[in-house]
XYZ file of C-alpha atoms in Angstrom:
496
model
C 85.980 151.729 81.969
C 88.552 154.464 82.029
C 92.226 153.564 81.379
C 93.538 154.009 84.766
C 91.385 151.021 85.777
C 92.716 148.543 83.392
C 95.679 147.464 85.140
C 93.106 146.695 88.436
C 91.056 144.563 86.564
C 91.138 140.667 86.465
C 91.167 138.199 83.339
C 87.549 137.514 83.879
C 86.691 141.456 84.451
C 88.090 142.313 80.949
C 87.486 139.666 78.781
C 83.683 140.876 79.615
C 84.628 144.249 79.227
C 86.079 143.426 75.947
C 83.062 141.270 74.817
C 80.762 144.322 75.659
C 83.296 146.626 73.980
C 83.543 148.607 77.048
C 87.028 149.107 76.051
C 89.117 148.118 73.188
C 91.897 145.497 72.938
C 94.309 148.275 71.426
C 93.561 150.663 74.229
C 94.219 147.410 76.664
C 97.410 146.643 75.030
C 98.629 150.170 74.954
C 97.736 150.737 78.671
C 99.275 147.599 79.723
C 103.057 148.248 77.605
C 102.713 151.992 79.223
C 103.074 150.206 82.538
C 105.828 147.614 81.265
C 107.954 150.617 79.934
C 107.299 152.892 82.976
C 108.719 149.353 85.668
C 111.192 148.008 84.014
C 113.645 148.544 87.029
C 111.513 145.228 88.142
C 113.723 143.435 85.004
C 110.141 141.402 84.396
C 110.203 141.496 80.781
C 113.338 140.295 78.588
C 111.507 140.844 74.966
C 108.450 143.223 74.217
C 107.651 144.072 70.813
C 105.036 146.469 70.695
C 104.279 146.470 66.830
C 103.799 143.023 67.287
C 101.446 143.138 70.616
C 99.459 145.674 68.567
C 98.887 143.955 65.306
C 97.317 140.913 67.567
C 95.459 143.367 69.516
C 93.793 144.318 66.169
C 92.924 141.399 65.688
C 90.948 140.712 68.787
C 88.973 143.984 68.075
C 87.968 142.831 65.199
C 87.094 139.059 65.875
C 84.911 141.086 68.408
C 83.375 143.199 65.772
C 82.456 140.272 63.785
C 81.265 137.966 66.292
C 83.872 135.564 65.870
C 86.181 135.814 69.058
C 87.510 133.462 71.081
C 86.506 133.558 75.011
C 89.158 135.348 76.018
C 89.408 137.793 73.144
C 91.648 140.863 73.625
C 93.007 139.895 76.972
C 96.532 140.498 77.483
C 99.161 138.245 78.646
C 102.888 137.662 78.738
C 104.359 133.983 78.440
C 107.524 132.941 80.397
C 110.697 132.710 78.486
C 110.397 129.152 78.955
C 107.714 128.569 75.997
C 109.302 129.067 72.157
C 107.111 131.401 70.433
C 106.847 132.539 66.705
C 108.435 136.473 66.282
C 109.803 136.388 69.342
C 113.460 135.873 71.258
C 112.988 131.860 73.246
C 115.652 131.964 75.638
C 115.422 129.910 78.211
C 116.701 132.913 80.314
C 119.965 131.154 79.198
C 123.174 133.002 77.065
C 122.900 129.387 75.277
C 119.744 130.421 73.374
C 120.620 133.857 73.265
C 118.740 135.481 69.782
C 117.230 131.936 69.176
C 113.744 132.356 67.178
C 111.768 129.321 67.501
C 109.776 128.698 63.803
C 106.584 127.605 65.973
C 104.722 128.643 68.839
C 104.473 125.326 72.188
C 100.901 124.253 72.463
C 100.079 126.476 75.417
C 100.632 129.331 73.638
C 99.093 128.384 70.933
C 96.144 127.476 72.666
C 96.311 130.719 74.254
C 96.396 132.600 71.231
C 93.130 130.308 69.621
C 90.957 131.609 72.728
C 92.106 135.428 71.883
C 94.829 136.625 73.939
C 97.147 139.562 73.133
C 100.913 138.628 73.945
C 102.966 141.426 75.501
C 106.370 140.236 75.747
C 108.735 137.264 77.399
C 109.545 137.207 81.171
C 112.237 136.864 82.955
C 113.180 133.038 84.414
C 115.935 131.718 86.247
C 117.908 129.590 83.082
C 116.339 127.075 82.084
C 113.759 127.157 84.760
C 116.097 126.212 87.758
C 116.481 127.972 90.348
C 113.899 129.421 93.537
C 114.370 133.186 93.373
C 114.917 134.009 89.617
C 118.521 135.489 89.795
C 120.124 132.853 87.662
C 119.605 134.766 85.025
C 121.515 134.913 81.874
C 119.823 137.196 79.666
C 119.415 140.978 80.005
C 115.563 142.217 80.934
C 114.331 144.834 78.581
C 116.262 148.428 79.432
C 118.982 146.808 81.172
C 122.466 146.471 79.559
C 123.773 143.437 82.010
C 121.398 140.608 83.064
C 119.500 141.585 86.633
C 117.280 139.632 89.211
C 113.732 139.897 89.032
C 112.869 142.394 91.834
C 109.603 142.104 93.694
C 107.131 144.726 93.744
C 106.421 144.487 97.605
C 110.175 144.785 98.318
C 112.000 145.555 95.656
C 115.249 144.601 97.419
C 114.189 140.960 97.554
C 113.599 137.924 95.330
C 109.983 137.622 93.728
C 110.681 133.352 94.121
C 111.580 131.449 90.743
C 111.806 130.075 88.312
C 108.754 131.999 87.556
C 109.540 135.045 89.152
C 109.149 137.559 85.947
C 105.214 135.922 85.771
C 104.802 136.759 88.866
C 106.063 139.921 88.985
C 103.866 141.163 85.783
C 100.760 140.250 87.441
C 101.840 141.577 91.033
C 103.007 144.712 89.459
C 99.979 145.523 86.949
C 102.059 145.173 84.030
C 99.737 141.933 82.674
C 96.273 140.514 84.051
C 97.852 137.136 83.248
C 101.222 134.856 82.952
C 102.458 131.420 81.759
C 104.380 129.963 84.010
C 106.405 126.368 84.587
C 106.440 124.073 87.728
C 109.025 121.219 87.688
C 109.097 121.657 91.353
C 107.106 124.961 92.660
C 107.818 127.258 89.940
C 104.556 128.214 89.839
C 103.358 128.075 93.263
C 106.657 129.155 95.306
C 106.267 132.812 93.221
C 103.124 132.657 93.243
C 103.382 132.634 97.090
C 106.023 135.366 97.403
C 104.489 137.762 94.813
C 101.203 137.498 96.485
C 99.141 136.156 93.422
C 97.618 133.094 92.423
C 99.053 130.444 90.717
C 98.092 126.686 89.394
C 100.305 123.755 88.615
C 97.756 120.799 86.713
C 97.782 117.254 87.002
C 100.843 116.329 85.014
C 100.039 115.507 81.119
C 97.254 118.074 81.643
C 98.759 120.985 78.924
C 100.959 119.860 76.531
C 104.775 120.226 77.226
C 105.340 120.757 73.139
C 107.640 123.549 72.761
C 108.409 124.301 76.591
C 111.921 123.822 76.702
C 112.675 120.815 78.758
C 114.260 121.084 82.189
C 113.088 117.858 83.411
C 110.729 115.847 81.500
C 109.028 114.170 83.923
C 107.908 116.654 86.296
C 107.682 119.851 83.883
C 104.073 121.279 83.717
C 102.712 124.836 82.489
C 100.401 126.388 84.027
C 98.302 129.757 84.372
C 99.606 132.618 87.138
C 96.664 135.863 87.748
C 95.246 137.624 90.142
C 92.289 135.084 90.999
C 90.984 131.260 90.996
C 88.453 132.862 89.117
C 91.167 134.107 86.662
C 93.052 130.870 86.696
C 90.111 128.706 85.946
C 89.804 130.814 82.549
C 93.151 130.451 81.608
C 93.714 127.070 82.232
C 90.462 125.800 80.374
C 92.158 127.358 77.829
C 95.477 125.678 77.854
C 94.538 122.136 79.122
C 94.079 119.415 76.429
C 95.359 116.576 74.556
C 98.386 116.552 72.517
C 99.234 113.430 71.393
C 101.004 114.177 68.057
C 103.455 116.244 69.543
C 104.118 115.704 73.314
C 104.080 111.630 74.464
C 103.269 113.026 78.088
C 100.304 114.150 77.065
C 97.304 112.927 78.942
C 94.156 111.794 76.615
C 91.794 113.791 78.787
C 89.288 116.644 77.023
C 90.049 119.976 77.963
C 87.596 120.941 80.507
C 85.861 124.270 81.582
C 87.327 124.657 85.327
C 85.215 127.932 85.870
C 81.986 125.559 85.744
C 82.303 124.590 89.432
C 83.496 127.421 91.297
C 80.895 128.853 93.423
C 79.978 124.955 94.920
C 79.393 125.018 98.515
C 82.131 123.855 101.049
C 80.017 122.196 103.205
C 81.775 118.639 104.058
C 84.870 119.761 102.314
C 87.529 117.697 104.157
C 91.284 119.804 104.576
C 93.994 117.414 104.952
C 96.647 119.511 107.344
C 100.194 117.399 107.033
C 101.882 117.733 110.348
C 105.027 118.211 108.542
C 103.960 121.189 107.214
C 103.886 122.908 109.935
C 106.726 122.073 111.603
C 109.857 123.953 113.411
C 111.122 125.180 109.882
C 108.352 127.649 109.525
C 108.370 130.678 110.137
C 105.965 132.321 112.820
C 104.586 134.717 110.834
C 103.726 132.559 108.180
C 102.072 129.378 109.935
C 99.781 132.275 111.777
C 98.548 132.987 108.282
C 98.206 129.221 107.580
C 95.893 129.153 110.782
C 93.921 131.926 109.776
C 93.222 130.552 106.192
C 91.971 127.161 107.611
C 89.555 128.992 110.224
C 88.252 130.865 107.510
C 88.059 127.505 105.496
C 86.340 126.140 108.611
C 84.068 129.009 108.756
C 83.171 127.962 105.098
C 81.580 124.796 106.367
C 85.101 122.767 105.566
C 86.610 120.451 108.254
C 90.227 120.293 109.343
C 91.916 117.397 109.636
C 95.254 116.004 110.879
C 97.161 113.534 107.896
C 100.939 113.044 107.401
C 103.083 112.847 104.493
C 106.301 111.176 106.470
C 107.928 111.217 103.561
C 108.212 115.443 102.998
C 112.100 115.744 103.923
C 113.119 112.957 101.229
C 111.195 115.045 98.781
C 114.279 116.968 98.193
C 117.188 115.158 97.730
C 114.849 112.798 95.947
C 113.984 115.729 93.484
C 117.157 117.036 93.001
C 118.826 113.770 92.213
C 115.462 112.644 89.343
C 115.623 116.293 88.087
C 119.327 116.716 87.494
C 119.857 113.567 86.106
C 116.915 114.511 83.727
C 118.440 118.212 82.941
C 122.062 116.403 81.771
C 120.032 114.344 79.629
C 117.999 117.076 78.271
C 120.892 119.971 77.823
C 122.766 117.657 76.321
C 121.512 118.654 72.626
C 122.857 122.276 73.244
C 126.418 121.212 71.890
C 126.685 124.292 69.427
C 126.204 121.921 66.660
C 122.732 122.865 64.920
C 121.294 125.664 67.061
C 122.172 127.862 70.270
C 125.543 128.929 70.728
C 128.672 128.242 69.204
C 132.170 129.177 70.743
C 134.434 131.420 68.536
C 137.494 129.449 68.721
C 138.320 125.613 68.661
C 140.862 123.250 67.484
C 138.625 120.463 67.276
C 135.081 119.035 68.061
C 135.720 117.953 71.543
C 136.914 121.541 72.304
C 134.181 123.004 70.322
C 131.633 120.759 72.984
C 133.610 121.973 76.200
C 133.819 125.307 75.725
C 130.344 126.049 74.088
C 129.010 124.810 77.127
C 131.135 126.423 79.647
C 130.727 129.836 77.539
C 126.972 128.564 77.066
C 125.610 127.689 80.633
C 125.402 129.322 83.833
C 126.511 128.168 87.253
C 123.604 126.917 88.946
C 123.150 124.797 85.217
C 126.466 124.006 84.850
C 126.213 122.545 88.868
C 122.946 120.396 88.206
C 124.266 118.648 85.094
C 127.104 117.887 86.815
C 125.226 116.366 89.650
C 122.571 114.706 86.820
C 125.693 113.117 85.102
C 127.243 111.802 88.354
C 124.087 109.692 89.833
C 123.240 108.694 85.885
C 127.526 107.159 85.760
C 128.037 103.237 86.240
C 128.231 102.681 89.501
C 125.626 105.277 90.839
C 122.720 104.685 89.204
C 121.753 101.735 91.071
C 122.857 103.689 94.749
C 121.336 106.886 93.662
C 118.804 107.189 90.546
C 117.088 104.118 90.831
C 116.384 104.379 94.550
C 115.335 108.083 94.104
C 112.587 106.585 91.826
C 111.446 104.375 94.173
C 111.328 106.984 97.320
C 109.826 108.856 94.991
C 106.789 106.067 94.524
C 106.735 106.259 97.721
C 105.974 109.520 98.235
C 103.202 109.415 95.743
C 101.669 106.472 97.660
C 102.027 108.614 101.046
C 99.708 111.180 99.137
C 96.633 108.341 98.287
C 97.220 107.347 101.823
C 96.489 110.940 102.943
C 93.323 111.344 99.919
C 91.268 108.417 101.986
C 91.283 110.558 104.759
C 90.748 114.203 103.167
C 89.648 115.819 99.807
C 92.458 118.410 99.226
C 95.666 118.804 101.836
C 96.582 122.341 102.884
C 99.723 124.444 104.284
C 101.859 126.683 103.154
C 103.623 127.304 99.950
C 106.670 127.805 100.995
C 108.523 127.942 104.916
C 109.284 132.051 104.792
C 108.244 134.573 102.927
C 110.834 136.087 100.207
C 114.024 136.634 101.273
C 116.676 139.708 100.488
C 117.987 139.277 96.721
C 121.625 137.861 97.396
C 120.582 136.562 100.694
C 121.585 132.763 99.645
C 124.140 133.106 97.279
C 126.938 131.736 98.792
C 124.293 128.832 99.541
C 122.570 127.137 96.792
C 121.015 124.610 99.211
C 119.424 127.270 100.700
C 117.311 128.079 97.723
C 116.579 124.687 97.508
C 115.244 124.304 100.712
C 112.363 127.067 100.229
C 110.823 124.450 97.394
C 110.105 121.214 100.841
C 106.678 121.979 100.484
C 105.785 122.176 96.791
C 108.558 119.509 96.169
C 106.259 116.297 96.980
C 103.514 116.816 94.841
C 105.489 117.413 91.985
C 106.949 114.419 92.317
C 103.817 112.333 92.140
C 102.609 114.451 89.193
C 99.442 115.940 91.544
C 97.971 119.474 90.907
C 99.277 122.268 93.127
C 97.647 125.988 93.555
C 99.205 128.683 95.664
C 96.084 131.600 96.784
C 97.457 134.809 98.324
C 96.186 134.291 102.498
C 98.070 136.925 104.673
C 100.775 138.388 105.543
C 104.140 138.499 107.203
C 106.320 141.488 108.037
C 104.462 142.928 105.057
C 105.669 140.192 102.079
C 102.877 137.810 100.974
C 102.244 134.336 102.498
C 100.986 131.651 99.805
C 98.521 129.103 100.827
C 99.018 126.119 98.502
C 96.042 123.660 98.126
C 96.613 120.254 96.534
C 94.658 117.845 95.173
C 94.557 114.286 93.991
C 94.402 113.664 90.347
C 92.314 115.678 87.745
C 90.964 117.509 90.800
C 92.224 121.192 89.227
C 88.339 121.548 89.252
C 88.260 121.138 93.076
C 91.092 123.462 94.533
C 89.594 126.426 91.833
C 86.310 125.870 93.670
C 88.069 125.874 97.280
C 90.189 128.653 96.415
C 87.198 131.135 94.792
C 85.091 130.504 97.370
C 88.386 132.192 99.929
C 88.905 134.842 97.781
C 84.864 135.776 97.377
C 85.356 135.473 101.983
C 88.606 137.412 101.894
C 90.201 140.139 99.856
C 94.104 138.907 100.487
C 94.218 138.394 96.092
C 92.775 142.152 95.988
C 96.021 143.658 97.730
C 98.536 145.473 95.872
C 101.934 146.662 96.435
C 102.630 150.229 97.376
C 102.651 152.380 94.072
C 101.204 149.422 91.738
């Protein structure tokens, strides 16, 4: 395997490449932080350490040597900024953490690190994982002075989606086979989509949330962003497990191996189509991709059929009133009292609170604990919180309603493809309007995955598959057996 090639090659591809010492993991690691410091006008990457990246490289070569290594020895990947991890800057993407070392690494990277893998760096992510295009950034990428969007490697003058954006940039770009990612509402999926990648949100309590710096605690979920199902099935067999000890949402479910199942025939596969999914609000372009995924599905032996989720509209006020009400409670601890930053000057403790925070936190932050701390104030929570939880029962029941009738539901990831970087910023709602689709099954806690199936006006179109509960297995099966039909994951921005 000559260098050149490395960058073109899967998670699956290497890691046997690497167990047949094809190719070593230093040569990986080195090819791979070539290509980070050769893009960084993309502003992927907010921390790289190569010394560091190296010495774990090492490593993998010679668990390899001895027989010893883990399954996914040697591969490299790059976490989100999201996850705290040992030697390295956690951010948040936020000035509030800005130089905060964490003295652990979360679970998932942890994990990560048991099966093998080589870290690069931390990515870019809009602070503290809100936001749809990853420009709400606070903290500068690597090479830049100033903090910048994430650019997208199709278009660089437009937004790779968010929060995720800098995962899915590295993969889309070559500059890592693989990328952690978070989805409290699409972060995952909604990049994934735009970036033309694939990308998996689990069952929620699947991987631990133990040092993933909350956002919203009750919809928060990592998750693995690659080329491929294939890919994605690796990673996440990695990640998933229990984690009682340190994260209460933790499901008690063994980790499984999701690459088991994915070459099982179609035949009989029923695709639940929601109506609302494909309604005015989408663009042409992208429902005529839609169409042509589910006639290839169809052509696969699966069968289409018609179910509604009449519920898809609430999905967003109902998620932005649960998940800002979550944030104020969760951002509340970064008061400039034992860690983050501190303001410079204060008469007294009440000042020190106000203007730590309002040095500390960005706009769109600052906006959603506002909003959080308004429907959570006497006299609200009854008109607003509490009757966003129930909506938001029923929107999970709407789902089972739909599973009698179908095995996964299908459409598309998101209602456009990405739009031009500043295109919405004079309109935050619009942002929040790209997430209607991935919105609802975040909200009943049901596993989401985004698969690269066409194009419009040359930017990716994400098909996202979802699936009832602890049916990850499932949508990696429907999704592999796509991508071995089609070669939409295979594409590659111009000059990548």
């Amino acid at each position: 395997m000559s260098a050149p090639d490395l960058h073109q090659r899967g998670v699956a591809d290497l890691a046997r490449a690497l167990a047949a010492r094809e190719v070593s993991a230093v040569e990986t690691a080195q090819h791979f932080l070539s290509r980070m410091a050769a893009r960084q006008d993309l502003g992927a990457f907010v921390a790289v350490d190569a010394d560091a990246t190296l010495v774990q490289a090492r490593a993998a070569d010679a668990a390899i040597a001895a027989g010893s290594a883990g399954p996914l020895a040697g591969v490299p990947i790059a976490h989100k900024d999201i996850f705290v991890t040992t030697g390295w800057p956690s951010t948040a993407g936020s000035r509030m953490l800005a130089g905060y070392q964490s003295p652990f690494d979360a679970t998932v990277v942890r994990k990560l690190g048991e099966a093998g893998m080589v870290t690069l760096g931390k990515l870019s992510c809009d602070e503290f994982a809100m936001g749809s295009s990853n420009q709400n950034v606070a903290v500068p990428a690597v090479g830049a002075e100033q903090p910048v969007p994430v650019r997208n490697p199709w278009d660089t003058a437009r937004v790779p989606g968010g929060s995720s954006g800098g995962s899915a940039v590295a993969v889309a770009a070559g500059l890592a086979p693989a990328a952690t990612g978070t989805d409290t509402g699409g972060s995952i999926r909604q990049p994934a989509s735009f970036c033309g990648i694939t990308g998996i949100k689990p069952t929620y309590g699947r991987a631990s949330r133990y040092g993933m710096i909350a956002f919203a605690s009750s919809l928060d979920q990592a998750g693995p962003m690659a080329r491929s199902a294939e890919d994605c099935a690796l990673l996440l067999s990695a990640m998933c497990g229990p984690d009682p000890d340190r994260d209460s949402t933790s499901l008690d479910r063994p980790a499984e191996d999701f690459s088991q199942g994915l070459a099982g025939s179609l035949d009989g596969l029923r695709i639940g189509v929601p109506k609302e999914f494909l309604g005015d609000g989408v663009a042409p372009g992208v429902r005529a991709a839609i169409d042509a995924a589910l006639a290839e599905y169809e052509k696969l032996g699966a069968k289409r059929v018609e179910v509604s989720l009449p519920r898809t509209e609430l999905a967003i006020p109902v998620y932005y009133i649960i998940a800002a009400a979550e944030a104020s409670s969760n951002l509340s601890r970064f008061d400039g009292v034992k860690f983050g930053h501190r303001a410079s000057q204060y008469k007294d403790l009440a000042e020190m609170y106000m203007k730590t925070r309002a040095e500390g936190f960005g706009d769109e932050v600052k906006r959603r604990i506002m909003i959080g701390t308004y429907v959570l104030s006497h006299g609200y929570y009854d008109a607003y919180y509490l009757q966003a939880q129930k909506v938001r029962r029923m929107i999970a029941d709407d789902f089972q309603a739909a599973f009698r009738d179908c095995d996964v539901i299908a459409g598309p990831a998101a209602p456009t493809v990405a739009w031009a970087i500043g295109a919405h910023s004079d309109d935050p709602v619009a942002d929040y309007l790209a997430d209607v689709f991935t919105l609802p099954g975040s909200l009943a806690g049901l596993p989401g995955l985004s698969l690269p199936c066409g194009f419009d006006g040359g930017m990716p179109v994400g098909l996202q598959l979802i699936g009832n509960y602890f049916a990850e297995g499932r949508l990696l099966n429907a999704a592999h057996r796509f991508q071995q039909a089609t070669d939409w994951h295979q594409r590659t921005p111009t000059g990548f």
